[in-house]
Tab-separated table of C-alpha atoms (C1' of nucleotides) in Angstrom:
chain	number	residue	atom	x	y	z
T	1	UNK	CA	0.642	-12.335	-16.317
T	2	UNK	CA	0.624	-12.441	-20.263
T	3	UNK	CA	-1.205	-15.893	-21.186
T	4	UNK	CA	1.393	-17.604	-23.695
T	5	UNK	CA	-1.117	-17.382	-26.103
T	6	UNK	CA	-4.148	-15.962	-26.919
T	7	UNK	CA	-7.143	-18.228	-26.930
T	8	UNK	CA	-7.994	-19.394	-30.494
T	9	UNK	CA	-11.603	-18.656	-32.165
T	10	UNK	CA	-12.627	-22.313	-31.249
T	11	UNK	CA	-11.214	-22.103	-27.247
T	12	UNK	CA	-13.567	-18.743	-27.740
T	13	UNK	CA	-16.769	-19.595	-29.260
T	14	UNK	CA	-16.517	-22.802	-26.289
T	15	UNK	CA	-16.296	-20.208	-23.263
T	16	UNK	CA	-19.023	-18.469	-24.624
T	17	UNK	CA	-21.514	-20.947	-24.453
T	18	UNK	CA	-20.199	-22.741	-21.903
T	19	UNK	CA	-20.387	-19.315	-19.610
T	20	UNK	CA	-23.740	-18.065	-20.995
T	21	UNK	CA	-25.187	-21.084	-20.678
T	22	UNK	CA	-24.489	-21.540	-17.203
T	23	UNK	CA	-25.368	-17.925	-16.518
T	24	UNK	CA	-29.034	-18.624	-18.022
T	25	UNK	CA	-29.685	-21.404	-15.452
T	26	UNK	CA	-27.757	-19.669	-12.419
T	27	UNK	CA	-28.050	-15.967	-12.702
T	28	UNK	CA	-29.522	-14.176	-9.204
T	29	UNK	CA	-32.408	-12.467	-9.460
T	30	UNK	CA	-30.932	-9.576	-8.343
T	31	UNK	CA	-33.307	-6.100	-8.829
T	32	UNK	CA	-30.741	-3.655	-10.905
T	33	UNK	CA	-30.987	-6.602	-13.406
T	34	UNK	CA	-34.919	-6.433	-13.389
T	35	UNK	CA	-35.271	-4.727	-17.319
T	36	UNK	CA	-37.101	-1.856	-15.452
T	37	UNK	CA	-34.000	-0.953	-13.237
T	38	UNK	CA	-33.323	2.345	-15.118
T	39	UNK	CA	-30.052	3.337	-15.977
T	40	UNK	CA	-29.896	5.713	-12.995
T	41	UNK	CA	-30.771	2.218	-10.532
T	42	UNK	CA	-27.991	0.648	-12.537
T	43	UNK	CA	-25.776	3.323	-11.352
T	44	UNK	CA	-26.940	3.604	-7.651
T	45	UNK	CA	-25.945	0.033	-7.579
T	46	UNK	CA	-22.474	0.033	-9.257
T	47	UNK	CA	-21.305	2.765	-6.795
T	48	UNK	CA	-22.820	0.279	-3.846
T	49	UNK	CA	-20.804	-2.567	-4.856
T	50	UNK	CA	-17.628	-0.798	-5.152
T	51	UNK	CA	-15.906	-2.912	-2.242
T	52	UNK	CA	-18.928	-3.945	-0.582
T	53	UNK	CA	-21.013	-7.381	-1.115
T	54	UNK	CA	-24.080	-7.916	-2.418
T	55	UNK	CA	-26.057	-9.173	0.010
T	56	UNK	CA	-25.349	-5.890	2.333
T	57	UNK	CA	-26.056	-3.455	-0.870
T	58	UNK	CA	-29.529	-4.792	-1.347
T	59	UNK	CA	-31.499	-3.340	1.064
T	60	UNK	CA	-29.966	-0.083	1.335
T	61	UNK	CA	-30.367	0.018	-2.564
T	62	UNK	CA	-34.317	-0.477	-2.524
T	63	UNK	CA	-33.918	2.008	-0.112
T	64	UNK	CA	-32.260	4.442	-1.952
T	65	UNK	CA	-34.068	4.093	-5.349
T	66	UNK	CA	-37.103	4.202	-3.746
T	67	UNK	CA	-36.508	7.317	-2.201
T	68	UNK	CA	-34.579	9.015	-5.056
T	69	UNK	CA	-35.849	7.144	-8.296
T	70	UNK	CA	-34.202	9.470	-10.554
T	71	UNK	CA	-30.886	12.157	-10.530
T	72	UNK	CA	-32.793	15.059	-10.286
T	73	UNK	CA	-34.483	13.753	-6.834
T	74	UNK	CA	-30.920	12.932	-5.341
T	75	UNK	CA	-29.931	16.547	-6.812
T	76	UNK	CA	-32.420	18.665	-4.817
T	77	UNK	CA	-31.038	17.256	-1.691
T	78	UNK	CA	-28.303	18.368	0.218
T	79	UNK	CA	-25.123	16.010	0.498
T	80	UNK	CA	-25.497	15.244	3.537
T	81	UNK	CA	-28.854	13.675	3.502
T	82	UNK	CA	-26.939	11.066	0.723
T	83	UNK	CA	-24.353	10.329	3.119
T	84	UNK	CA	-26.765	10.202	6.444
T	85	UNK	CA	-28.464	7.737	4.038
T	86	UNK	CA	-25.509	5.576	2.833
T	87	UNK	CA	-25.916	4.226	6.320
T	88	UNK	CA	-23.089	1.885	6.915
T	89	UNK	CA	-22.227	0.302	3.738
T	90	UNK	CA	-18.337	1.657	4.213
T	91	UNK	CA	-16.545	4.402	1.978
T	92	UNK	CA	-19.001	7.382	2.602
T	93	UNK	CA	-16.793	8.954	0.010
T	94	UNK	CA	-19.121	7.069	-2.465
T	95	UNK	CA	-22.444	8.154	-1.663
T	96	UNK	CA	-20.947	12.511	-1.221
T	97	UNK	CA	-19.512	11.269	-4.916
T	98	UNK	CA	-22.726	9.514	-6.048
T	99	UNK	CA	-24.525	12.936	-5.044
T	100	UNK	CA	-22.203	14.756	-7.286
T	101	UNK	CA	-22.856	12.569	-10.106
T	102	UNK	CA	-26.935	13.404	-9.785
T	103	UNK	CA	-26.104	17.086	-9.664
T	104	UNK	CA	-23.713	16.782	-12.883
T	105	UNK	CA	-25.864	14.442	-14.571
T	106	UNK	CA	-28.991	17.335	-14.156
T	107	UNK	CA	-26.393	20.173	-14.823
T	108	UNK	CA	-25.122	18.691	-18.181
T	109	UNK	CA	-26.783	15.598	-19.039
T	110	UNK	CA	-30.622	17.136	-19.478
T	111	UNK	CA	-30.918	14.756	-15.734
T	112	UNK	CA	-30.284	11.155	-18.054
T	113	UNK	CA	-27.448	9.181	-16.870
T	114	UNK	CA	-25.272	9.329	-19.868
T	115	UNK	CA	-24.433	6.484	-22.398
T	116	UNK	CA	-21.119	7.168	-23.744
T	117	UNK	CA	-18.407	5.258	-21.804
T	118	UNK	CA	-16.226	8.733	-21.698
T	119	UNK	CA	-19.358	11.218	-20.826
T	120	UNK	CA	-19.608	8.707	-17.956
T	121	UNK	CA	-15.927	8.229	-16.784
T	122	UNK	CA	-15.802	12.098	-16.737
T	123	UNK	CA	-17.982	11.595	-13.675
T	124	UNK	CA	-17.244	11.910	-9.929
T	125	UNK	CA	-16.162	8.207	-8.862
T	126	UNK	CA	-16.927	6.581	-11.957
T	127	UNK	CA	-13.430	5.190	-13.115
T	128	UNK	CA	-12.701	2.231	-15.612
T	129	UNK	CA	-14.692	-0.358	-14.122
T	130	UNK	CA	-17.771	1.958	-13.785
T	131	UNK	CA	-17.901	4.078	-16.399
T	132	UNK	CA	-17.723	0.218	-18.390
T	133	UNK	CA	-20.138	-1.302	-15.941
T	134	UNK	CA	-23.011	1.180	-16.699
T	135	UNK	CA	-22.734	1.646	-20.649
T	136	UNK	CA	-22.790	-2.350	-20.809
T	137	UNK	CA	-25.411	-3.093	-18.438
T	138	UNK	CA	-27.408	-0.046	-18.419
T	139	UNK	CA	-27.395	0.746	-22.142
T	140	UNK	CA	-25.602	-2.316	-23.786
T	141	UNK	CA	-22.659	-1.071	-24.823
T	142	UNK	CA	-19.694	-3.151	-26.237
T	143	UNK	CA	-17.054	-2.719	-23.253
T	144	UNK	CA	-14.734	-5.267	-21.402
T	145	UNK	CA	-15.874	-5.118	-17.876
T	146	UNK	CA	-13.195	-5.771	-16.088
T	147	UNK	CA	-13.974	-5.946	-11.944
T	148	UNK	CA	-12.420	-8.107	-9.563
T	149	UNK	CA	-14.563	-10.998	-10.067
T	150	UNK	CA	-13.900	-10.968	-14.097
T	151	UNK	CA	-10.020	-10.770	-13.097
T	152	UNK	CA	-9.584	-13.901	-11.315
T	153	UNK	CA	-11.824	-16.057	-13.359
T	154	UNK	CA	-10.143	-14.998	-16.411
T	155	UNK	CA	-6.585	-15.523	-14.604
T	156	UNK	CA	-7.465	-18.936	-13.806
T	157	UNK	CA	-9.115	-20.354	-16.614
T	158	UNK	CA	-6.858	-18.919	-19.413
T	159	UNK	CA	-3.588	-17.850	-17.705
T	160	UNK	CA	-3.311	-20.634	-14.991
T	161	UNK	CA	-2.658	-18.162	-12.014
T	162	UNK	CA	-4.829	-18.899	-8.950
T	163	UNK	CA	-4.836	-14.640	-8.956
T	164	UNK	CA	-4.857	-11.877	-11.137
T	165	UNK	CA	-1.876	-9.150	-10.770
T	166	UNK	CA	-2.580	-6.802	-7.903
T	167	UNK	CA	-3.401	-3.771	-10.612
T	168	UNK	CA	-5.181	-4.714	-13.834
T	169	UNK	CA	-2.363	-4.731	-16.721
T	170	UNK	CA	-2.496	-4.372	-20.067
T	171	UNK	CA	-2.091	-8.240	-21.155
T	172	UNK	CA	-5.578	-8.327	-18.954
T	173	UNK	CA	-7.402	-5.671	-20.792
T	174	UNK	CA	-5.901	-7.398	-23.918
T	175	UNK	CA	-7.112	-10.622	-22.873
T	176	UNK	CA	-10.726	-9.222	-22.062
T	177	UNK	CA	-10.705	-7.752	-25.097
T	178	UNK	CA	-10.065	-10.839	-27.390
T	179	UNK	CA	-12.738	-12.557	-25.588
T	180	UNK	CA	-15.908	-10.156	-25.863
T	181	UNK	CA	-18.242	-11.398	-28.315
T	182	UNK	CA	-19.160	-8.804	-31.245
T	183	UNK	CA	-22.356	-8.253	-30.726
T	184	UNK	CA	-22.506	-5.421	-28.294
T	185	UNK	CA	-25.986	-7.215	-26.119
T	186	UNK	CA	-24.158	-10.648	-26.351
T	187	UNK	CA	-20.631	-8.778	-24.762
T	188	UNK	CA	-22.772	-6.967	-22.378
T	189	UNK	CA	-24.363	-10.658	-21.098
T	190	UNK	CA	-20.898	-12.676	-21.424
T	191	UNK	CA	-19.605	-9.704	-19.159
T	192	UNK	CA	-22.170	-10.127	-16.332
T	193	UNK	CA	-22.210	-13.868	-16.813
T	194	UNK	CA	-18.608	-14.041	-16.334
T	195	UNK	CA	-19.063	-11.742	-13.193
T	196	UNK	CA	-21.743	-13.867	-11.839
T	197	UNK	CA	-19.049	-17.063	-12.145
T	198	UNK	CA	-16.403	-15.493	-10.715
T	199	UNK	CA	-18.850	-14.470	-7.496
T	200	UNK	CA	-20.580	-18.171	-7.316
T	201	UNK	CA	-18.240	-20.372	-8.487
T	202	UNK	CA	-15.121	-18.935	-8.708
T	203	UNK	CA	-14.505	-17.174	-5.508
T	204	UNK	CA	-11.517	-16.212	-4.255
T	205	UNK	CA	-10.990	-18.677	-1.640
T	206	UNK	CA	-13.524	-21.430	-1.945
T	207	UNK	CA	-13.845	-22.085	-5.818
T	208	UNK	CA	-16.190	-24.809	-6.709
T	209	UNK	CA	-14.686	-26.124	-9.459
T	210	UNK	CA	-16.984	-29.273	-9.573
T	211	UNK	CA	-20.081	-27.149	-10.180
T	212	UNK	CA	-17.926	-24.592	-12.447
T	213	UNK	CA	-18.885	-25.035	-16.626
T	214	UNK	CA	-15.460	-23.912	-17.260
T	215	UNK	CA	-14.326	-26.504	-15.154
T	216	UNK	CA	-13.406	-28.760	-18.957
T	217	UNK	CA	-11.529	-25.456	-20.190
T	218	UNK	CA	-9.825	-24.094	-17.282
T	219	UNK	CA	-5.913	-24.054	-17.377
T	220	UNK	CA	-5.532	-23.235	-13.589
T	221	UNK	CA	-7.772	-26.581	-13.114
T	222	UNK	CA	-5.180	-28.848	-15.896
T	223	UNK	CA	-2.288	-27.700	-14.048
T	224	UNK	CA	-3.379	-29.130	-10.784
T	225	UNK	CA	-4.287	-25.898	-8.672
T	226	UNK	CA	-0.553	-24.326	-8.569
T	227	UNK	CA	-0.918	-22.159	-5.442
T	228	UNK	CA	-0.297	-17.980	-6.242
T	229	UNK	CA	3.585	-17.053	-6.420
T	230	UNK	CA	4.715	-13.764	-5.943
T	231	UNK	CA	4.084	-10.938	-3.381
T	232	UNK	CA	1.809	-12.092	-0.704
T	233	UNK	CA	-1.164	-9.830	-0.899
T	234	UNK	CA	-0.743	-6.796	1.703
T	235	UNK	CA	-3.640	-7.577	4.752
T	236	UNK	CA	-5.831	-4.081	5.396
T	237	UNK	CA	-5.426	-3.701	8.849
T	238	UNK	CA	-7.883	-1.652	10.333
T	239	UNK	CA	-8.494	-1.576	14.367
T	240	UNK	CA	-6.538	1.616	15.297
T	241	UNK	CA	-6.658	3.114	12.178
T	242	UNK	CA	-7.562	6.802	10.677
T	243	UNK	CA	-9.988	5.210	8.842
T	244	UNK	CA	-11.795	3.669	11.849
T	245	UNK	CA	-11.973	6.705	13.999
T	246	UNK	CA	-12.877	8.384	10.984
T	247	UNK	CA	-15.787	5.685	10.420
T	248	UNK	CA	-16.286	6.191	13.742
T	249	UNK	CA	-16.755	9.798	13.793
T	250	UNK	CA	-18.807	10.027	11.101
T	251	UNK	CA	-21.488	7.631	12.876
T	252	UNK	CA	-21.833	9.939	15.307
T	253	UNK	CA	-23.154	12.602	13.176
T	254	UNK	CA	-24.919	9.950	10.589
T	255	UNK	CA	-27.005	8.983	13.875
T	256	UNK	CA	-27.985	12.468	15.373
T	257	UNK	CA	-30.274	15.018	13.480
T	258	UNK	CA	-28.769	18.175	13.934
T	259	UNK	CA	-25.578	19.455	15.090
T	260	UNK	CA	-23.068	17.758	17.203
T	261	UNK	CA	-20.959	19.152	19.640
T	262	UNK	CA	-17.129	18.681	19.633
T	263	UNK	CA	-17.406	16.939	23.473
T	264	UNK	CA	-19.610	14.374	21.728
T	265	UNK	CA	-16.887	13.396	19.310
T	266	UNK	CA	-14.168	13.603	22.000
T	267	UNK	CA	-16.405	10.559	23.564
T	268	UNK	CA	-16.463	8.671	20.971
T	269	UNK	CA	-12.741	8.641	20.677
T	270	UNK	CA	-9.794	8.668	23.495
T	271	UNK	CA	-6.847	9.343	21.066
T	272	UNK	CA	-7.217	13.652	21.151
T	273	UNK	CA	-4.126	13.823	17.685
T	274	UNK	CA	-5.931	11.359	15.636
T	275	UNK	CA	-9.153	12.637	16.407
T	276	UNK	CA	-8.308	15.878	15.129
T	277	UNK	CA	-6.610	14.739	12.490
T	278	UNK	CA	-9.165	12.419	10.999
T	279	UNK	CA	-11.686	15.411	11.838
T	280	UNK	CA	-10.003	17.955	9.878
T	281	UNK	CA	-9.578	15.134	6.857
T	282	UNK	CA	-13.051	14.437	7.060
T	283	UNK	CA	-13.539	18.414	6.906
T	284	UNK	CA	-11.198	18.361	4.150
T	285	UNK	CA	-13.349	15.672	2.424
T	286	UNK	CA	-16.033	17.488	2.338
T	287	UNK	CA	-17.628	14.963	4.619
T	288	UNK	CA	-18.321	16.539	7.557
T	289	UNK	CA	-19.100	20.548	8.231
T	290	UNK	CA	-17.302	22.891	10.742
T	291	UNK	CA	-19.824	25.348	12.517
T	292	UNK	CA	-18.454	28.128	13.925
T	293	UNK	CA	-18.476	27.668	17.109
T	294	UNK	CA	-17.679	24.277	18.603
T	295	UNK	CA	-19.384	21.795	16.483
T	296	UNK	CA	-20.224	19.642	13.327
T	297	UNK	CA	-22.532	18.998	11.053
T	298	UNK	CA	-23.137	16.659	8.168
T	299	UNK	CA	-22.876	19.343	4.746
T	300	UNK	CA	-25.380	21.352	3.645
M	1	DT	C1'	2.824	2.736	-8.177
M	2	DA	C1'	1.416	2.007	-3.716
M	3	DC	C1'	-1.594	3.616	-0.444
M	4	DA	C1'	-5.846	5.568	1.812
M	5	DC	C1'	-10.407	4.920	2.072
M	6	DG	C1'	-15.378	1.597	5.989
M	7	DT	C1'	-17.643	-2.236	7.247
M	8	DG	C1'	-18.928	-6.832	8.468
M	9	DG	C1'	-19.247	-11.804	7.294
M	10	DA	C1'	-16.578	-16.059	6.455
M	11	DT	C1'	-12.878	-19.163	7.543
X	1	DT	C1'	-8.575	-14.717	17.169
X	2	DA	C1'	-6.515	-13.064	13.023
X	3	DT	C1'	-6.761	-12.635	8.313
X	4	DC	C1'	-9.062	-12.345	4.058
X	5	DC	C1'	-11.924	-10.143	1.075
X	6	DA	C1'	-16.197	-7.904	-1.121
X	7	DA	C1'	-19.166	-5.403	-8.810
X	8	DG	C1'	-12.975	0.341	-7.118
X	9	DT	C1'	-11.496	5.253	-7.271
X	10	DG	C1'	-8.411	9.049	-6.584
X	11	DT	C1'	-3.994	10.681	-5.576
DNA sequence: TACACGTGGAT
DNA sequence: TATCCAAGTGT
């Protein structure tokens, strides 16, 4: 929702220290904010954390940087050693688009990850968010960073609404906007300390507003908590589903080192129409390899 | 603009 | 147990 009004210079200059300040004494040690994460790490880990939490992204990142510290190492692999190694962190999509990425980035990028917010949204699955996530964190860039987390603190503490709108709007990218400081380091910090607030303090269903510095500024807060209005927000259902048999599918090759034979897959699920069909999207998806005779592979 | 796209922990 | 939701993107 549009906020009546913008937030004057004062109401702005008073989130900023108040967030900041709170970030300094709270932010996680987390290692793609370690200054020698390169921008490359700070990219592995965006891509991670698209839908899935933290604390399941952290090993398999360590993992993954370890084993591919820079593009060109992820490049000289096939794609199916990038999705074998996304393990299960969900949306394998990611890591086949992630692998992409490496081989544009040493195709025509000279193998850096680039620094212009439009180079980088030009990438395989790097859209708004990410494409704003890595210039700003990666290279300190002056862009509104505008995830989930960001969303629903702003929502509550300057429009009132317990949640944002189910698609970011314009009157949120104007909001964002009004509030990033100037200086391009300063937005870049305000950005990941508002991120870090909306993940520890003001989550989406257990916000601790007692602990919360905005907790003086927050308009959500002054209007005593008014529960969300509007559409209720669609549940995911999932047992059933193409994407679990597709999940499920996909394990089976993920956990066997060569080739696996069509009777294999026809084990791991009863349903014989959606287990064609998800096979042939997963085919389609470049995810998973026909062989000619009866079997699959993960790509070459 | 909705919907598809994985997975697992929290409530 | 069922539902929610977690640093989104592509179509």
């Amino acid at each position: 929702m549009e906020p009546p009004t913008l937030p004057t210079d004062a109401d702005v200059a008073a989130l900023h220290a108040a967030c900041l300040d709170w970030y300094g004494q709270n932010a996680r040690d987390l290692p793609w904010r370690r200054t020698y994460a390169t921008p490359w790490h700070v990219m592995v880990s965006e891509f991670m954390l698209q839908q899935t939490p933290v604390v399941r992204v952290l090993p398999m990142y360590e993992a993954w940087v370890e084993r591919w510290p820079r593009p060109a190492d992820l490049a000289a692999e096939p794609v199916g050693e990038a999705i074998r190694a996304w393990g299960r962190l969900g949306y394998p999509r990611r890591a086949m688009r992630l692998h992409e990425c490496a081989r544009a980035i040493v195709e025509r990028h000279g193998g850096e990850v680039p620094e212009d917010r439009d180079q980088l949204r030009a990438l395989p699955g790097v859209g708004e968010y990410t494409s704003a996530a890595i210039a700003a964190f990666a290279y300190g860039r002056r862009h509104a960073v505008l995830d989930t987390n960001v969303r629903r603190v702003l929502s509550r503490a300057i429009t009132g609404n317990e949640h944002p709108p189910r698609t970011l709007t314009r009157p949120e990218r104007v909001l964002a906007e009004r509030l990033l400081p100037a200086s391009p380091p300063v937005a870049a910090r305000w950005s990941v300390a508002v991120m870090e607030l909306g993940a520890l303090r003001c989550s989406a269903t257990a916000p601790d507003c007692d602990r919360c510095p905005l907790r003086t500024h927050c308009a959500w807060r002054r209007t005593g908590y008014p529960a969300h209005d509007g559409p209720p927000r669609r549940a995911q259902a999932y047992a059933g589903t193409d994407r679990q048999c597709r999940g499920r599918l996909l394990g089976v090759l993920r956990d066997s080192d060569g080739p696996v034979a069509g009777s294999e897959l026809r084990r791991a699920w009863d349903d014989h129409a959606q287990r064609e069909r998800a096979l042939d999207s997963l085919v389609a998806d470049g995810l998973v390899e026909p062989l000619d005779g009866d079997g699959f592979r993960l790509p070459r």
